[in-house]
Coordinates of N, CA and C in Angstrom, one line a residue:
X520 N 11.7 -15.4 2.0 CA 11.4 -15.4 0.4 C 11.5 -16.8 0.4
X521 N 11.2 -17.7 -0.5 CA 11.5 -18.5 -1.2 C 11.0 -18.7 -2.8
X522 N 11.8 -19.7 -3.7 CA 11.6 -19.4 -5.4 C 12.0 -20.9 -5.1
X523 N 10.9 -21.2 -6.3 CA 11.1 -22.8 -6.7 C 11.4 -22.8 -8.3
X524 N 12.4 -23.6 -8.6 CA 12.9 -23.3 -9.8 C 12.9 -24.8 -10.5
X525 N 12.9 -25.0 -11.7 CA 13.1 -26.2 -12.5 C 14.2 -26.4 -13.0
X526 N 14.6 -27.6 -12.9 CA 16.1 -27.8 -13.5 C 15.8 -28.3 -15.3
X527 N 16.3 -27.5 -16.3 CA 16.2 -27.6 -17.5 C 17.5 -28.4 -18.1
X528 N 18.8 -28.7 -17.5 CA 19.7 -29.0 -18.5 C 20.8 -29.5 -17.3
X529 N 21.9 -29.8 -18.0 CA 22.8 -30.6 -17.4 C 23.9 -29.5 -16.9
X530 N 23.5 -28.5 -17.0 CA 24.2 -27.6 -16.6 C 25.0 -27.7 -15.0
X531 N 24.0 -28.3 -14.2 CA 24.4 -28.5 -12.4 C 24.7 -30.1 -12.3
X532 N 24.4 -30.4 -13.1 CA 25.4 -31.9 -12.5 C 26.6 -31.8 -12.1
X533 N 26.5 -32.7 -11.2 CA 26.2 -34.1 -10.5 C 25.1 -34.0 -9.7
X534 N 25.6 -32.3 -9.6 CA 24.6 -31.8 -8.1 C 23.2 -32.0 -8.2
X535 N 23.0 -31.5 -9.1 CA 21.0 -31.6 -9.3 C 20.8 -32.3 -11.0
X536 N 20.0 -33.2 -10.7 CA 19.8 -33.3 -12.1 C 18.6 -33.1 -12.7
X537 N 18.7 -33.0 -14.3 CA 17.6 -32.4 -15.2 C 15.9 -33.0 -14.7
X538 N 15.2 -32.0 -14.6 CA 13.8 -32.3 -14.5 C 13.3 -32.3 -12.6
X539 N 14.7 -31.9 -12.1 CA 14.6 -31.6 -10.2 C 13.8 -30.4 -10.4
X540 N 12.9 -30.5 -9.3 CA 12.8 -29.1 -9.0 C 13.3 -28.8 -7.6
X541 N 13.5 -27.6 -7.5 CA 14.4 -27.0 -6.2 C 13.5 -25.8 -5.7
X542 N 13.5 -25.8 -4.3 CA 13.5 -24.8 -3.3 C 14.4 -24.0 -2.6
X543 N 14.5 -22.5 -2.9 CA 15.7 -22.0 -2.1 C 14.9 -21.4 -1.0
X544 N 15.7 -21.0 0.1 CA 15.4 -20.2 1.4 C 16.1 -19.0 1.2
X545 N 15.6 -18.0 1.1 CA 16.5 -16.7 1.4 C 16.7 -16.4 2.3
X546 N 15.4 -16.7 3.4 CA 15.7 -16.5 5.3 C 17.0 -16.6 5.5
X547 N 18.1 -17.5 4.8 CA 19.2 -18.3 5.6 C 20.3 -16.9 5.4
X548 N 20.2 -16.1 4.4 CA 20.9 -15.0 4.1 C 21.1 -14.0 5.0
X549 N 19.7 -13.6 5.6 CA 19.3 -12.8 6.5 C 20.0 -13.0 8.0
X550 N 20.8 -14.0 8.3 CA 21.5 -14.6 9.2 C 23.2 -14.8 8.9
X551 N 23.5 -14.7 8.1 CA 24.8 -14.8 7.4 C 25.2 -14.9 6.1
X552 N 26.2 -14.5 5.7 CA 26.3 -14.1 4.1 C 26.6 -15.1 3.4
X553 N 26.5 -15.4 1.6 CA 26.9 -16.0 0.8 C 28.3 -16.2 1.1
X554 N 28.5 -17.6 0.6 CA 29.7 -18.5 0.7 C 30.0 -19.3 -0.8
X555 N 31.3 -19.4 -1.0 CA 31.8 -20.1 -2.1 C 31.2 -21.4 -1.9
X556 N 30.5 -22.2 -2.9 CA 29.9 -23.1 -3.4 C 28.7 -23.2 -3.3
X557 N 27.9 -22.0 -2.5 CA 26.3 -22.0 -2.2 C 25.7 -22.0 -3.9
X558 N 24.7 -22.8 -3.6 CA 24.0 -22.9 -5.0 C 22.8 -21.7 -4.5
X559 N 22.3 -20.8 -5.8 CA 21.3 -19.7 -5.2 C 20.5 -19.8 -6.7
X560 N 19.5 -19.2 -5.9 CA 17.8 -19.2 -7.3 C 18.1 -17.8 -7.5
X561 N 17.9 -17.2 -9.0 CA 17.5 -16.0 -8.5 C 17.0 -15.6 -10.0
X562 N 16.0 -14.4 -10.2 CA 15.2 -14.1 -11.5 C 16.5 -13.8 -12.2
X563 N 16.5 -14.0 -13.5 CA 17.5 -13.4 -14.4 C 17.1 -12.5 -15.0
X564 N 18.3 -11.6 -15.1 CA 18.2 -9.9 -15.2 C 17.5 -9.0 -16.2
X565 N 17.3 -10.2 -17.5 CA 17.0 -9.6 -19.0 C 16.2 -10.0 -19.5
X566 N 15.7 -11.2 -18.7 CA 14.7 -12.6 -19.6 C 13.8 -12.9 -18.6
X567 N 12.2 -13.3 -19.1 CA 11.6 -14.0 -18.1 C 11.8 -15.2 -17.9
X568 N 13.1 -15.7 -17.0 CA 13.5 -17.2 -16.6 C 14.3 -16.8 -15.2
X569 N 14.6 -17.9 -14.9 CA 15.0 -18.2 -13.2 C 16.4 -18.7 -13.7
X570 N 17.6 -18.4 -12.7 CA 18.9 -18.8 -13.1 C 19.0 -19.6 -11.7
X571 N 19.9 -21.0 -12.2 CA 20.4 -21.4 -10.7 C 21.9 -21.6 -10.7
X572 N 22.2 -21.1 -10.3 CA 24.0 -21.0 -10.3 C 24.7 -21.2 -8.7
X573 N 25.9 -21.4 -8.9 CA 26.9 -22.2 -7.7 C 27.6 -20.6 -7.7
X574 N 28.0 -20.2 -6.7 CA 28.8 -19.2 -6.2 C 30.5 -19.4 -5.9
X575 N 30.8 -18.9 -6.9 CA 32.5 -19.1 -6.8 C 33.5 -17.7 -6.6
X576 N 33.1 -17.0 -7.1 CA 33.8 -15.9 -6.7 C 32.9 -14.9 -5.6
X577 N 34.1 -14.3 -4.7 CA 32.9 -13.4 -3.7 C 33.5 -11.5 -4.1
X578 N 33.0 -10.8 -3.0 CA 33.5 -9.7 -3.0 C 34.9 -9.4 -3.2
X579 N 35.3 -8.6 -3.9 CA 36.7 -8.1 -3.7 C 38.1 -9.4 -4.2
X580 N 37.2 -10.3 -4.9 CA 38.3 -11.4 -5.3 C 38.4 -11.5 -7.2
X581 N 39.3 -11.7 -7.7 CA 39.3 -11.7 -9.5 C 39.2 -13.1 -9.8
X582 N 38.1 -13.1 -10.6 CA 38.3 -14.6 -10.9 C 38.8 -14.7 -12.4
X583 N 39.0 -15.8 -12.6 CA 39.6 -16.0 -14.1 C 39.8 -17.0 -14.6
X584 N 40.0 -17.2 -15.9 CA 39.9 -18.5 -16.7 C 41.0 -18.9 -17.5
X585 N 41.8 -20.2 -17.1 CA 42.9 -20.2 -17.7 C 43.0 -21.8 -18.0
X586 N 43.5 -22.2 -19.7 CA 43.7 -23.6 -19.6 C 42.6 -24.6 -19.0
X587 N 41.3 -23.8 -19.3 CA 39.9 -25.4 -18.5 C 39.8 -24.9 -17.0
X588 N 40.3 -24.3 -16.2 CA 40.2 -24.3 -14.8 C 40.2 -23.1 -14.2
X589 N 39.1 -22.6 -13.6 CA 38.8 -21.1 -12.7 C 39.9 -21.2 -11.8
X590 N 40.1 -19.5 -11.4 CA 41.4 -19.5 -10.6 C 40.8 -18.4 -9.7
X591 N 40.8 -18.2 -8.5 CA 40.6 -17.2 -7.6 C 41.4 -16.3 -7.2
X592 N 41.8 -15.4 -7.3 CA 42.7 -14.5 -7.0 C 44.3 -15.2 -7.6
X593 N 44.2 -15.6 -8.5 CA 45.7 -16.7 -9.2 C 45.5 -18.1 -8.5
X594 N 44.8 -18.5 -7.7 CA 44.8 -19.8 -7.0 C 43.9 -20.5 -7.6
X595 N 44.1 -21.9 -8.2 CA 43.4 -22.8 -9.0 C 42.3 -23.2 -8.1
X596 N 40.5 -22.8 -8.3 CA 39.9 -23.3 -7.6 C 39.7 -24.7 -7.8
X597 N 39.4 -25.4 -7.0 CA 39.2 -27.1 -6.7 C 37.4 -27.0 -7.0
X598 N 37.2 -27.6 -7.8 CA 35.9 -27.6 -8.0 C 35.3 -29.2 -8.4
X599 N 35.2 -30.0 -7.4 CA 34.9 -32.0 -7.5 C 33.3 -32.1 -8.0
X600 N 32.6 -31.0 -8.0 CA 31.5 -30.9 -8.6 C 31.2 -30.6 -10.0
X601 N 32.3 -30.6 -10.6 CA 32.4 -30.2 -12.0 C 32.4 -31.5 -12.8
X602 N 31.4 -31.4 -13.9 CA 31.0 -33.1 -14.3 C 32.7 -33.4 -15.1
X603 N 33.0 -32.2 -16.0 CA 34.4 -32.2 -16.5 C 34.6 -31.1 -16.9
X604 N 36.1 -30.9 -17.4 CA 36.7 -30.0 -17.6 C 36.3 -29.0 -18.4
X605 N 36.3 -27.6 -18.8 CA 36.1 -26.7 -19.5 C 36.7 -26.2 -20.2
X606 N 36.0 -25.7 -21.5 CA 37.0 -25.6 -23.0 C 36.6 -24.0 -22.5
X607 N 37.8 -23.2 -23.9 CA 37.8 -22.1 -24.2 C 36.4 -21.6 -25.1
X608 N 35.9 -22.3 -25.6 CA 34.5 -22.6 -26.5 C 33.6 -21.8 -25.3
X609 N 33.7 -23.0 -24.3 CA 32.2 -23.1 -23.3 C 32.2 -20.9 -22.5
X610 N 33.6 -20.5 -21.9 CA 33.7 -19.1 -21.6 C 32.9 -18.6 -22.6
X611 N 33.3 -18.2 -24.2 CA 33.1 -17.5 -25.1 C 31.4 -17.6 -25.3
X612 N 30.6 -18.3 -24.6 CA 29.5 -18.2 -24.2 C 28.7 -17.6 -23.3
X613 N 29.4 -17.5 -22.3 CA 28.7 -16.6 -21.4 C 28.7 -15.3 -21.3

């Protein structure tokens, strides 16, 4: 199965640019598990939309946010793909 999605905002820059179209390959996950850093496309759960997100947490891991950084099981996640540091205000809107 494939999904096509349009990038409407800057949330995935510098990896994906506004107005890009992307195509997903769901067949890849028939042969291997998803991993941290993968970009996935999926239907939004409560609206008629499509989400494009990066996997940061895996099964049985604890994800937390402290001082503008994401932590996985108390270890800071190195996110070289992030354009700028998050703020507590950003997390309140998730």
